[in-house]
Coordinates of C-alpha atoms in Angstrom, one line a residue:
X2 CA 0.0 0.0 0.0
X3 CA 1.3 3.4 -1.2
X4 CA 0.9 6.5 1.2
X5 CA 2.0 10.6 1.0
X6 CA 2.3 13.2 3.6
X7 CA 3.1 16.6 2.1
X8 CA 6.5 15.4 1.2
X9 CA 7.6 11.7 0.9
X10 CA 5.2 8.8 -0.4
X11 CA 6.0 5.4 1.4
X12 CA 5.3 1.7 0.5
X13 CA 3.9 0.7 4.2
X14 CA 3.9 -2.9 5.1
X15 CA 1.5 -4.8 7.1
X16 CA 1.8 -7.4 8.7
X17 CA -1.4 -10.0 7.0
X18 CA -1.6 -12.4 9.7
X19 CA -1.9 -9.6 12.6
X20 CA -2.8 -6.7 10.3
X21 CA -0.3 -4.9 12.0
X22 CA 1.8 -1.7 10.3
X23 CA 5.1 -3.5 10.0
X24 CA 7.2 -1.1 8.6
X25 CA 7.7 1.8 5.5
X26 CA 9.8 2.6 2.8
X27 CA 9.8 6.1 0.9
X28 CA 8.8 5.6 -2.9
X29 CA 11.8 5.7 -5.4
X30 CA 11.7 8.9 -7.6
X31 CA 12.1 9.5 -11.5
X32 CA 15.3 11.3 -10.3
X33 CA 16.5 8.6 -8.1
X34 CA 16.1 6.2 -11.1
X35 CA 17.9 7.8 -13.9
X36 CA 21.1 7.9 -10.7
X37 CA 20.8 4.1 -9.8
X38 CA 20.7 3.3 -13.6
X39 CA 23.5 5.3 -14.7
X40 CA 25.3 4.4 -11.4
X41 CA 24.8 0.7 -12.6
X42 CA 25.3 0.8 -16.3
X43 CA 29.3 2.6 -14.8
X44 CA 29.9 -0.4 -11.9
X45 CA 28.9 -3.2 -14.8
X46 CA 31.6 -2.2 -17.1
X47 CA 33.9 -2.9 -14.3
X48 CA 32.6 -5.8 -13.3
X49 CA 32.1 -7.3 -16.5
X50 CA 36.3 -7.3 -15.8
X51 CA 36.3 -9.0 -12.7
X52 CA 36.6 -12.6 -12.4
X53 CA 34.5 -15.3 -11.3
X54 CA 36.5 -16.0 -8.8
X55 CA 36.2 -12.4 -7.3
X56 CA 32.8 -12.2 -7.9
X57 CA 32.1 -15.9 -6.3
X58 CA 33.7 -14.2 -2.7
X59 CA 31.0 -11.8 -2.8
X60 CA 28.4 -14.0 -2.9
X61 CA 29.8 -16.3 -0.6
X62 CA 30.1 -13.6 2.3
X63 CA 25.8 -12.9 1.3
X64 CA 25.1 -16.7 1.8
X65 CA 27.6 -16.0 4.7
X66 CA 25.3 -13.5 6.2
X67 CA 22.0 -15.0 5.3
X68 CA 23.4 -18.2 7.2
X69 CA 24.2 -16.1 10.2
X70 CA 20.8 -14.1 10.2
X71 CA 18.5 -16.9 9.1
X72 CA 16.3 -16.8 12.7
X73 CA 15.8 -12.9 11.6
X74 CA 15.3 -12.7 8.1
X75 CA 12.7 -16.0 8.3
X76 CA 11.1 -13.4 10.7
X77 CA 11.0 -10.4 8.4
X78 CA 9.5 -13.1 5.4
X79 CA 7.0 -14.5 8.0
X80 CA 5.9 -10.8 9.3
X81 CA 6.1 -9.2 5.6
X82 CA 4.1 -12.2 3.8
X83 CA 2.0 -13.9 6.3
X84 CA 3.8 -17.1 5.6
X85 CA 5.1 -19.5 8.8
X86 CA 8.7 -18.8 10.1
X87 CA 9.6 -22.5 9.0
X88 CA 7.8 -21.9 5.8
X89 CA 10.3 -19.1 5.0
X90 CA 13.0 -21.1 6.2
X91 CA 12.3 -24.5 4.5
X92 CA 11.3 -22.6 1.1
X93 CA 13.5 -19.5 1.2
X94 CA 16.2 -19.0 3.4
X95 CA 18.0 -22.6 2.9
X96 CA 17.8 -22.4 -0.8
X97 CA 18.8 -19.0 -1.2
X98 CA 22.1 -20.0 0.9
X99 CA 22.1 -23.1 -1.5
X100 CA 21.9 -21.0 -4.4
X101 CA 25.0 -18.7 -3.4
X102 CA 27.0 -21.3 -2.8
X103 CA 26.1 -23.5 -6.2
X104 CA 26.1 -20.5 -8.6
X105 CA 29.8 -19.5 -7.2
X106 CA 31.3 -22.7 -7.5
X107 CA 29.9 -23.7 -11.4
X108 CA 29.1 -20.4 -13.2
X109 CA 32.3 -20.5 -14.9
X110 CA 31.8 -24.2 -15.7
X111 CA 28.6 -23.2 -17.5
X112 CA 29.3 -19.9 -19.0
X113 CA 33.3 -21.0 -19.8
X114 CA 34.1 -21.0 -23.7
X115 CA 33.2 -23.9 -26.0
X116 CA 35.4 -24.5 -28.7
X117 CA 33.2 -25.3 -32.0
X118 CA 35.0 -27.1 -35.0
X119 CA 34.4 -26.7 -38.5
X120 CA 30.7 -28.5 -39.0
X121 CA 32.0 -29.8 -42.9
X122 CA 35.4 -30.5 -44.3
X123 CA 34.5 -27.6 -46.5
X124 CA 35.1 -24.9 -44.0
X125 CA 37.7 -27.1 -42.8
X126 CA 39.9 -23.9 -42.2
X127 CA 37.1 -22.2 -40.1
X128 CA 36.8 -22.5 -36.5
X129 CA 34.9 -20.7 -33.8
X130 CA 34.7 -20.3 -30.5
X131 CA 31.0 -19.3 -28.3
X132 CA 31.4 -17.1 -25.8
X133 CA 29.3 -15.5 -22.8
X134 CA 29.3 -12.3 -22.2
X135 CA 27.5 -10.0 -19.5
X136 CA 23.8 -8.8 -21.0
X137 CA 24.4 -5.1 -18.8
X138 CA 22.1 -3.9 -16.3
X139 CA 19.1 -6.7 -15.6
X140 CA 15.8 -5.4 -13.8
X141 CA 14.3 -8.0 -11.5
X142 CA 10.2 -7.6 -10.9
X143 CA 9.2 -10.3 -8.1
X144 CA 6.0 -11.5 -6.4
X145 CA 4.5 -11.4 -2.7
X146 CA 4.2 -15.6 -2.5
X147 CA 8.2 -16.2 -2.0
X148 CA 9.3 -12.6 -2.0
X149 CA 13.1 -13.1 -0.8
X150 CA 14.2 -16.9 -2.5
X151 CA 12.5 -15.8 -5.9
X152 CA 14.4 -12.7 -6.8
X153 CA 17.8 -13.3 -4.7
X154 CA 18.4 -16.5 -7.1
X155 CA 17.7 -14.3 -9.8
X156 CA 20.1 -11.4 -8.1
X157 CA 22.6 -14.3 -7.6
X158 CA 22.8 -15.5 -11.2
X159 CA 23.0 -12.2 -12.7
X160 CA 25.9 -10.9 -10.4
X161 CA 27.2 -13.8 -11.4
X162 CA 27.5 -13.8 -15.1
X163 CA 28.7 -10.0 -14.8
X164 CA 25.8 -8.3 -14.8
X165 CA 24.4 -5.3 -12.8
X166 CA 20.8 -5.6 -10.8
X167 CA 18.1 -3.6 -9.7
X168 CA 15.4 -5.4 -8.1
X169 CA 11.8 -3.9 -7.4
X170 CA 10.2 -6.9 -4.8
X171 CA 6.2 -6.9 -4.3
X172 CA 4.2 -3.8 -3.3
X173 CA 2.7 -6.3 -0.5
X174 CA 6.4 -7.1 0.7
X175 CA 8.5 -4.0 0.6
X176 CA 10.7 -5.2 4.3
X177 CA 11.9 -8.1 2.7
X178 CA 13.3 -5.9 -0.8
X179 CA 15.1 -4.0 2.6
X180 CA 16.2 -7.3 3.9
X181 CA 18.1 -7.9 0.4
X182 CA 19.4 -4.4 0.3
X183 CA 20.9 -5.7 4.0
X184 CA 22.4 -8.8 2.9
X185 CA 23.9 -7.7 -0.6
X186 CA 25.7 -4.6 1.6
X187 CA 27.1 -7.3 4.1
X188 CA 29.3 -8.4 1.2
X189 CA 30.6 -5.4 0.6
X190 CA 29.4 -5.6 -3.4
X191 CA 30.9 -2.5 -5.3
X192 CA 28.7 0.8 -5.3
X193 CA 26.3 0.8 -8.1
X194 CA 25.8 -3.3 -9.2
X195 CA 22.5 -3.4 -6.9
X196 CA 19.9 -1.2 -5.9
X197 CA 16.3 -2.0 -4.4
X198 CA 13.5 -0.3 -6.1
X199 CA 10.4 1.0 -4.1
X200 CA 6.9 1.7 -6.3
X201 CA 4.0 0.6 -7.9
X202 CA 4.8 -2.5 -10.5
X203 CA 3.9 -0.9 -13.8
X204 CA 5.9 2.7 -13.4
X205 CA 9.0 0.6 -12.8
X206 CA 8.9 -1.7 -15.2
X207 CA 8.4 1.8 -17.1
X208 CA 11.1 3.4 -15.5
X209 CA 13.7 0.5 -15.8
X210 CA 12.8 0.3 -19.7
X211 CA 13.2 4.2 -20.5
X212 CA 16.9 4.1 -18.5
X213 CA 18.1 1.2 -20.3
X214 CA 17.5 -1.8 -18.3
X215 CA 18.8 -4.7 -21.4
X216 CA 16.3 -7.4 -19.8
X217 CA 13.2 -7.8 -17.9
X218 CA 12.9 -11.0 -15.3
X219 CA 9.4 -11.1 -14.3
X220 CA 7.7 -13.5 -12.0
X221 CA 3.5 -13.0 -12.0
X222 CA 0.2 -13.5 -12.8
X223 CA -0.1 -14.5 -16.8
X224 CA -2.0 -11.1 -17.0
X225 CA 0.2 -9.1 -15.7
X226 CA 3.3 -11.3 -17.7
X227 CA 1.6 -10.6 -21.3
X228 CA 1.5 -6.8 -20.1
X229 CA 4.8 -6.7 -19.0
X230 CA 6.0 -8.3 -22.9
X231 CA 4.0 -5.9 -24.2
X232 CA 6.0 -3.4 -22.4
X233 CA 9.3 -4.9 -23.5
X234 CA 8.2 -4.9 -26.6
X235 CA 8.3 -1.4 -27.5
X236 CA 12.1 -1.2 -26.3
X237 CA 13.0 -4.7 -28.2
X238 CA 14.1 -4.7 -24.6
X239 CA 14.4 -9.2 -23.6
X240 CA 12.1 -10.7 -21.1
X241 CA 12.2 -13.7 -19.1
X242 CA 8.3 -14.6 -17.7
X243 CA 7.8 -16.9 -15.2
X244 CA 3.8 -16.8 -14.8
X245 CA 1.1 -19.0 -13.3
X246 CA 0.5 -22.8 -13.0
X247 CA -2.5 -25.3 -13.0
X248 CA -0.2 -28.3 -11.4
X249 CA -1.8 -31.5 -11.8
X250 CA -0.8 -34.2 -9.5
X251 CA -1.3 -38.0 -11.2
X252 CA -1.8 -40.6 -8.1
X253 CA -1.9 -44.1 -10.0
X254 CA -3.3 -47.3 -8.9
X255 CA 0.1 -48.6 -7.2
X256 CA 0.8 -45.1 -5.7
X257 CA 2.6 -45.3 -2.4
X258 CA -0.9 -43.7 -0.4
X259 CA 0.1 -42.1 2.2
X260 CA 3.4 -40.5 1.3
X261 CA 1.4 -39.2 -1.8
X262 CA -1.7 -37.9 0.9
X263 CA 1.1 -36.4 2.6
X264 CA 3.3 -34.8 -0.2
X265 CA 0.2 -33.7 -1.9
X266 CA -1.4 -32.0 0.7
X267 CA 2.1 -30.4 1.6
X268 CA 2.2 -28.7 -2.0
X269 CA -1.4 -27.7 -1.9
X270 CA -1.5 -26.3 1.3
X271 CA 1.9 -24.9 2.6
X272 CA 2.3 -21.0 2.4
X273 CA -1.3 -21.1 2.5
X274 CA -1.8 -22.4 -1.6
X275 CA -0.3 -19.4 -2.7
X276 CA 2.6 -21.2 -5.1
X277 CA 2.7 -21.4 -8.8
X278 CA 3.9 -24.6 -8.4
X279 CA 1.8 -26.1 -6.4
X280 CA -0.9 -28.7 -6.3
X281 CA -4.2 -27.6 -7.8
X282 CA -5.8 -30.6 -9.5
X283 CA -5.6 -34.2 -8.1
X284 CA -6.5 -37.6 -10.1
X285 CA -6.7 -40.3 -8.5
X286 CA -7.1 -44.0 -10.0
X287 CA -10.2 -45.5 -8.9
X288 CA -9.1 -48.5 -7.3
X289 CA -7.3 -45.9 -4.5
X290 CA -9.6 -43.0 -4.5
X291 CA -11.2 -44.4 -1.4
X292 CA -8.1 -44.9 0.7
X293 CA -6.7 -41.6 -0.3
X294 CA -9.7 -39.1 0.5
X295 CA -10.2 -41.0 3.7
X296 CA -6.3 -40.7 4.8
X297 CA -7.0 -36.9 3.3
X298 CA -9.5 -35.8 5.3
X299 CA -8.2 -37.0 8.5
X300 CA -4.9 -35.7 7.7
X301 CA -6.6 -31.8 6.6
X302 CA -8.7 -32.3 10.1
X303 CA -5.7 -32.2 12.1
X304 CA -3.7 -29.3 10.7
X305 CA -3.8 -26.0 12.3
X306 CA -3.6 -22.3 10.7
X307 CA -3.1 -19.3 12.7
X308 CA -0.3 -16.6 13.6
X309 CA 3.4 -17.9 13.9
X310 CA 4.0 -20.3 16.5
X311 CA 5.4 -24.2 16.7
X312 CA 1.5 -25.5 17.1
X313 CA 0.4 -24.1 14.0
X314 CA 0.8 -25.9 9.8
X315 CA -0.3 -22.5 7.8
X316 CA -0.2 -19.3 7.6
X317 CA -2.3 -16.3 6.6
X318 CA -3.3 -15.8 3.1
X319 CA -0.9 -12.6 1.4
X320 CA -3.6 -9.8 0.9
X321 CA -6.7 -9.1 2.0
X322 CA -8.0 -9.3 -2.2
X323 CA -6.8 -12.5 -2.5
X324 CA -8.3 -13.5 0.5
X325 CA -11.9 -12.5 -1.1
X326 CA -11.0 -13.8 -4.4
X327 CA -10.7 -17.2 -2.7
X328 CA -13.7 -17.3 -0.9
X329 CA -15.1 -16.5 -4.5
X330 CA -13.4 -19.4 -5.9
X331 CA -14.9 -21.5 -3.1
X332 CA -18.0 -20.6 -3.5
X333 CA -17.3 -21.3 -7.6
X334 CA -16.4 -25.1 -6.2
X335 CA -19.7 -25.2 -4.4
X336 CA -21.8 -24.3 -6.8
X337 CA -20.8 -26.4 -9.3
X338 CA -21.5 -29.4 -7.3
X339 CA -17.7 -30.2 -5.2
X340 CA -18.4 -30.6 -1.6
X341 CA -16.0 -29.6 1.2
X342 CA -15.0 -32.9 2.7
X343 CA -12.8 -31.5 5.0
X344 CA -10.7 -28.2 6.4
X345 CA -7.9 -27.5 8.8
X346 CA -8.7 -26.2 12.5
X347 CA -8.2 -22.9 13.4
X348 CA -5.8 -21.9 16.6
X349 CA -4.9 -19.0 18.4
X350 CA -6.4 -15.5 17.9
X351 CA -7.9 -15.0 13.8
X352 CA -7.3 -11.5 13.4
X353 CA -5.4 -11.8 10.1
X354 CA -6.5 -13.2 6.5
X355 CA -6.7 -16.7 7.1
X356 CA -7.9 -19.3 4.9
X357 CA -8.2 -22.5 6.1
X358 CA -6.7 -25.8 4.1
X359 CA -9.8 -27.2 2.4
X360 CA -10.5 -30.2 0.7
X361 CA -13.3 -30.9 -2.3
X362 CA -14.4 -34.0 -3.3
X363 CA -16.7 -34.9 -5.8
X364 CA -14.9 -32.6 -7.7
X365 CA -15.2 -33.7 -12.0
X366 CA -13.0 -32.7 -14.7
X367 CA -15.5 -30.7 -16.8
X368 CA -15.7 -28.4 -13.5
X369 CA -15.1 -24.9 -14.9
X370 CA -13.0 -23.7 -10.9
X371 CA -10.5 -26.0 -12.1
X372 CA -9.4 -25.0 -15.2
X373 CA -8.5 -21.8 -13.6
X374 CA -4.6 -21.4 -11.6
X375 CA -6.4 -21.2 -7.7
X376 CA -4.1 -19.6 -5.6
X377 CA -5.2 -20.3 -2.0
X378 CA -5.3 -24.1 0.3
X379 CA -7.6 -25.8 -1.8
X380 CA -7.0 -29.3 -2.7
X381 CA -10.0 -30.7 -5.4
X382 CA -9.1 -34.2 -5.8
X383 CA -10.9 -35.8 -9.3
X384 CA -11.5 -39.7 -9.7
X385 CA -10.4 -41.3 -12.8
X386 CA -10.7 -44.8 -14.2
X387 CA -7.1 -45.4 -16.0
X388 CA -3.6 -43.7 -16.3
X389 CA -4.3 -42.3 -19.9
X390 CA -7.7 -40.9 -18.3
X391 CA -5.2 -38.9 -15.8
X392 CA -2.5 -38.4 -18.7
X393 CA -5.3 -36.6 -21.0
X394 CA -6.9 -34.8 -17.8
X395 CA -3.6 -33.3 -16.5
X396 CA -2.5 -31.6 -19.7
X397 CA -5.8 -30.2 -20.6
X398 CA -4.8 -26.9 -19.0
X399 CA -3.3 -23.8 -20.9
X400 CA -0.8 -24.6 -17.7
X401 CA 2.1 -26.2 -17.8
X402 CA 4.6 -25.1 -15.1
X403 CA 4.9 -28.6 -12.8
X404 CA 3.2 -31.6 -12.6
X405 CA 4.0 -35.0 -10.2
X406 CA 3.5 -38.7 -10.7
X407 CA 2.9 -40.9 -7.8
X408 CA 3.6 -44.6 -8.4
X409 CA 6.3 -46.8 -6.5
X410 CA 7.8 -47.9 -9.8
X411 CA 10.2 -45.3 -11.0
X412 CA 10.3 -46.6 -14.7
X413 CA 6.4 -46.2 -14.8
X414 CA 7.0 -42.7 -12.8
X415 CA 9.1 -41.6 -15.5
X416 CA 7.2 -43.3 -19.0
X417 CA 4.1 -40.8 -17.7
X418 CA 6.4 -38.0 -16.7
X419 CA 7.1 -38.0 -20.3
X420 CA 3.7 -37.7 -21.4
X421 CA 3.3 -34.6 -18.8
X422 CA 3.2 -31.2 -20.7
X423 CA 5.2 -29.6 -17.7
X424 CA 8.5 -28.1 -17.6
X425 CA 9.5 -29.9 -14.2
X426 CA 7.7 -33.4 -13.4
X427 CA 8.5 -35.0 -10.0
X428 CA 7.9 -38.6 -9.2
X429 CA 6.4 -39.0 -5.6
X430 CA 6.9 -35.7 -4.6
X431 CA 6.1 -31.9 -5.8
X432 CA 6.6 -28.3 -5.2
X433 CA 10.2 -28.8 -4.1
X434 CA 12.0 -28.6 -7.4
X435 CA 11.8 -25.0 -7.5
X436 CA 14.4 -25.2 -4.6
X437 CA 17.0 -27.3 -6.2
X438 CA 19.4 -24.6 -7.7
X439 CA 21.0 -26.7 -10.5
X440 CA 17.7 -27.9 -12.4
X441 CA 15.7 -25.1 -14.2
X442 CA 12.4 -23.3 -13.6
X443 CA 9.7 -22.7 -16.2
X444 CA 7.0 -24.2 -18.2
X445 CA 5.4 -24.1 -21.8
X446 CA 2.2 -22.5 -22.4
X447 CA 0.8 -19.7 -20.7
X448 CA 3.3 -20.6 -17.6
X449 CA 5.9 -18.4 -19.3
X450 CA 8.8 -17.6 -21.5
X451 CA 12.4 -18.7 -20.9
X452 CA 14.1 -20.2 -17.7
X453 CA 15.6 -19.4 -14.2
X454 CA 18.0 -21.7 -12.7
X455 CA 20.3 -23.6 -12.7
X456 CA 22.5 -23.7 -16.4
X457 CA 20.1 -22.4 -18.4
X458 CA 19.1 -19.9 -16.1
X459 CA 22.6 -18.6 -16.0
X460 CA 22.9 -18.6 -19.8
X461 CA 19.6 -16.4 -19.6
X462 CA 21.7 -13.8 -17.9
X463 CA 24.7 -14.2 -20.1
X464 CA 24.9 -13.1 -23.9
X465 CA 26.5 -15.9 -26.2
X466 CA 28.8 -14.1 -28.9
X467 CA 30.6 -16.7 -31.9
X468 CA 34.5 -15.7 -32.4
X469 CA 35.4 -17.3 -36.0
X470 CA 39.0 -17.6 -37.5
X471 CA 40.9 -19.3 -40.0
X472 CA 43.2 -22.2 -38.7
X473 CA 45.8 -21.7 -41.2
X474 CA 45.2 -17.4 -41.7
X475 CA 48.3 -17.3 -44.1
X476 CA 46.7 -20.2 -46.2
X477 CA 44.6 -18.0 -48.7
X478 CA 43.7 -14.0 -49.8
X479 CA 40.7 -15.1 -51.4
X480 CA 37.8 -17.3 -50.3
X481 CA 36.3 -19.7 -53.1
X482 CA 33.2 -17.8 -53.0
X483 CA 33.9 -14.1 -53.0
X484 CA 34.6 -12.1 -56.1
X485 CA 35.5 -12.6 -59.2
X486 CA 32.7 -14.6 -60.2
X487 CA 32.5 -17.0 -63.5
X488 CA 30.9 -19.6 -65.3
X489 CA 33.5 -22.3 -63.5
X490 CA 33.1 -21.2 -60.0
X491 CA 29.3 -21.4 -60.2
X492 CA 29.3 -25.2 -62.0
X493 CA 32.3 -25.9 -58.5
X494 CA 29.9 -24.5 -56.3
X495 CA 26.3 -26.5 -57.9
X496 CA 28.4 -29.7 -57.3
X497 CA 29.1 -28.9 -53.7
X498 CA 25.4 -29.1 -53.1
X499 CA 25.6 -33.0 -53.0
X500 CA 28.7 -32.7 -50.6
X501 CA 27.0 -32.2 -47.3
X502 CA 25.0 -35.2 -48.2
X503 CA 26.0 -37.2 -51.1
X504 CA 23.7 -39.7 -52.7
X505 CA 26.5 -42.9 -52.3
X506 CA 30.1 -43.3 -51.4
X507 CA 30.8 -43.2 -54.8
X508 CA 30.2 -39.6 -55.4
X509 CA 31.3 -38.5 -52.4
X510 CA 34.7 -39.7 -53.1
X511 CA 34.0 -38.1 -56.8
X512 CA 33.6 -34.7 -54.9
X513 CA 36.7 -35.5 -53.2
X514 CA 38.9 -36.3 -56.1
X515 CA 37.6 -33.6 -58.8
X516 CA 35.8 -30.5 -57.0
X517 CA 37.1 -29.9 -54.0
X518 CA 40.8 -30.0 -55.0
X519 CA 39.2 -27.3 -57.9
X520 CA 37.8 -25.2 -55.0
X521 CA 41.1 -25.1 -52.8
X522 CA 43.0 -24.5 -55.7
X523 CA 41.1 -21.2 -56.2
X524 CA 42.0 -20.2 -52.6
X525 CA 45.5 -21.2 -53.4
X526 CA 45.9 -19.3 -56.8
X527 CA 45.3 -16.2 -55.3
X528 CA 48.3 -16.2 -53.6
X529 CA 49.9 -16.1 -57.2
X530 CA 47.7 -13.0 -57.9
X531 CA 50.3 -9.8 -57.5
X532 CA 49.1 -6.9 -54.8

């Protein structure tokens, strides 16, 4: 929430679960932004310099710090999001130290040269080499759900690979952009690579495009994603979208029951639903439908929501809208015929926006709530008959950020995964992946563009450049296909079409023997030809 007196305007956070004022941060002005973004574009070209060594110590001394200060900044997360305090640590804190300490030690591995040989004996004087180079200055837009672990990998990879940052977290979570200023300081980072941005989502993403941000990493809504290209679009300015998911979860007939009761209602519940890649849909083979809603509802019985404390499973819902837009999505659920078969218990005092873990059952596919991404503790469980029902079910979604497959045959596991439209499929487990900092994030569809983590995340940060030479420079002046041109060179060249792929052996040892001798020649007359 944005306020003014008669001369600052602050970002003030409140605290969801208590609805307590939590803390304030004055709004970054248009001057303010042309000084970070020059001040960056000046500390990059420097950096670009350093090496990964040196830039791997910095990063070390933030996972350093966020090691050290764990207790606090899980409290910041828990106070600035509504999420649990061993929510934040289990999904945010651990794999942010994780990702330090992976994208120090094998950045240059990823982003090192490759050497690339000639492709056909007929350039076989041309070699290249790819490079990675820094992109510049990269401007980081991130969400309320997991407002620290989201943008500091993000922060991480792009300091990384050379480039400058400057991060603008959720309106909803300003403390924890503060936090990230805190623990990027700690490690003494040169002036200018990093700078936190403080206002409303669209005027930065304005403000980062008109001072030269060279790419966009946005994690949202789809909405908001397709205005954000749109925005990027105008600059030719490169974006990287991670957007919403529809995750179905595919419990099969020789499913191991009650890990997958327990791992599902994990991903569909934990910071209160509000994931991209968590559960939302869950098919379940007939022949254990029974045994798994009756394990469920016990199990959603006994957990607890309220404020922070060790007796309590979940937290507050975010914001106050999205508490209303779930209890509109409930009531979607209801009135097209699912039926609440069971919710968690409520403990301690309910001051804030709580939502308790819910359950539907006789929930059907043609349901129109879940086609949509429902970002809240609900968990609609769907019975199906076969696993190509579940196959066909699960990717009719315009979805396709994560999926899971429960079975205790990994082979099987695996055969479906396949058949998932999903850019991460886990067997007998889900959510998690997003956590492991050397496999990739993203999903086809409307889940996004591009991917974070892991190699290819660091290669979206990095821009490849091809070095070609000659082998042999002194060998020729003149290439066989630059000027002069006659009838000879044409009737050379016509043959050579064959030579990538010949029709036999035979005339690929004609091309051998006749025109490619003709075609080096050339190169090698021109040597004879006097400056």
């Amino acid at each position: 929430m944005n306020v003014a007196n008669t001369e600052v305007a602050y970002e003030v956070s409140t605290n969801p679960a208590t609805l307590e004022e939590i803390g304030r941060l004055p709004l970054t002005t248009e001057a303010e932004f042309e000084r970070i973004f020059e001040a960056a574009r000046k500390a990059q070209k420097a950096w670009a310099q350093v090496s990964y060594k040196e830039r791997a110590s910095y990063i070390l001394k933030m996972a350093d710090y966020i090691r050290d200060h764990a207790d606090e900044l899980a409290d910041i997360i828990s106070q600035d999001n509504g999420k649990l305090k061993i929510d934040a640590l289990n999904t945010e804190i651990i794999p942010s130290i994780m990702s330090c300490t992976w994208y120090a030690k094998n950045a240059p591995k990823v982003l090192k040269d490759e050497l690339l040989p000639p492709p056909s004996l007929l350039f076989f004087n041309k070699w290249s080499k790819r490079i990675y180079q820094p992109i510049g200055t990269l401007g980081i837009i991130s969400p309320w759900n997991y407002p620290f672990s989201i943008p500091f990998g993000e922060l991480v990879m792009g300091l990384m690979a050379g480039n400058a940052v400057v991060l603008k977290v959720a309106a909803q979570t300003p403390m924890v952009g503060a936090a990230i200023e805190r623990v990027v300081k700690s490690s003494g980072l040169p002036d200018g690579l990093f700078a936190h941005i403080v206002g409303s989502g669209s005027k930065v993403l304005e403000g980062m495009l008109s001072n030269g941000a060279n790419k966009i990493f946005f994690t949202g809504s789809t909405y908001a994603g397709k205005q954000v290209m749109k925005s990027c679009a105008e600059y030719l300015v490169p974006c990287s979208l991670e957007l919403g998911g529809n995750d179905a979860m595919v419990v099969l007939d020789d499913a191991p029951i009650e890990r997958a009761v327990n791992g599902g209602m994990w991903a569909a519940y934990q910071n209160a639903g509000q994931s991209c890649g968590g559960v939302k849909r869950v098919y379940v083979h007939e022949k254990v439908y029974d045994e798994f809603v009756a394990m469920a509802i016990a199990k959603t019985r006994a957990l607890r929501h309220g404020v922070n404390g060790y007796d309590t499973d979940l937290g507050s819902v975010t914001t106050e809208k999205q508490f209303q837009t779930l209890e509109k999505e409930l009531q979607t659920a209801l009135d097209n015929g699912a039926t609440i078969a069971a919710q968690s218990t409520p403990v301690g005092e309910q001051k804030g926006y709580f939502f308790p873990a819910t359950l539907l059952t006789d929930v059907t596919a043609d349901m129109e709530f879940i086609k949509e991404e429902i970002f809240g503790p609900l968990m609609p469980i769907v019975k199906v008959s076969s696993e190509e029902e579940a196959i066909e079910l699960a990717n009719q979604s315009q979805y396709g950020l994560s999926a899971s497959v429960w079975t205790r045959n990994n082979a099987r596991g695996e055969r479906v995964a396949r058949r998932l439209e999903a850019g991460a499929v886990t067997v007998n487990d889900h959510l998690y992946s997003h956590g492991i900092c050397n496999t990739e994030w993203g999903g086809p569809k409307e889940s996004g563009i591009s991917r974070t983590h892991g190699a290819l995340g660091l290669k979206e940060v990095a821009e490849s450049k091809i070095i070609n030479w000659d082998l042999l420079p002194g060998l020729s002046k003149n290439n066989a296909w630059w000027f002069p041109f006659d009838e000879g060179i044409y009737n050379n060249m016509l043959k050579l079409t064959a030579y990538a792929k010949p029709k036999s052996v035979f005339q690929w040892l004609m091309l051998n023997t006749f025109v490619v001798p003709k075609v080096v020649a050339r190169m090698l007359s021109s040597w004879k030809v006097k400056d």
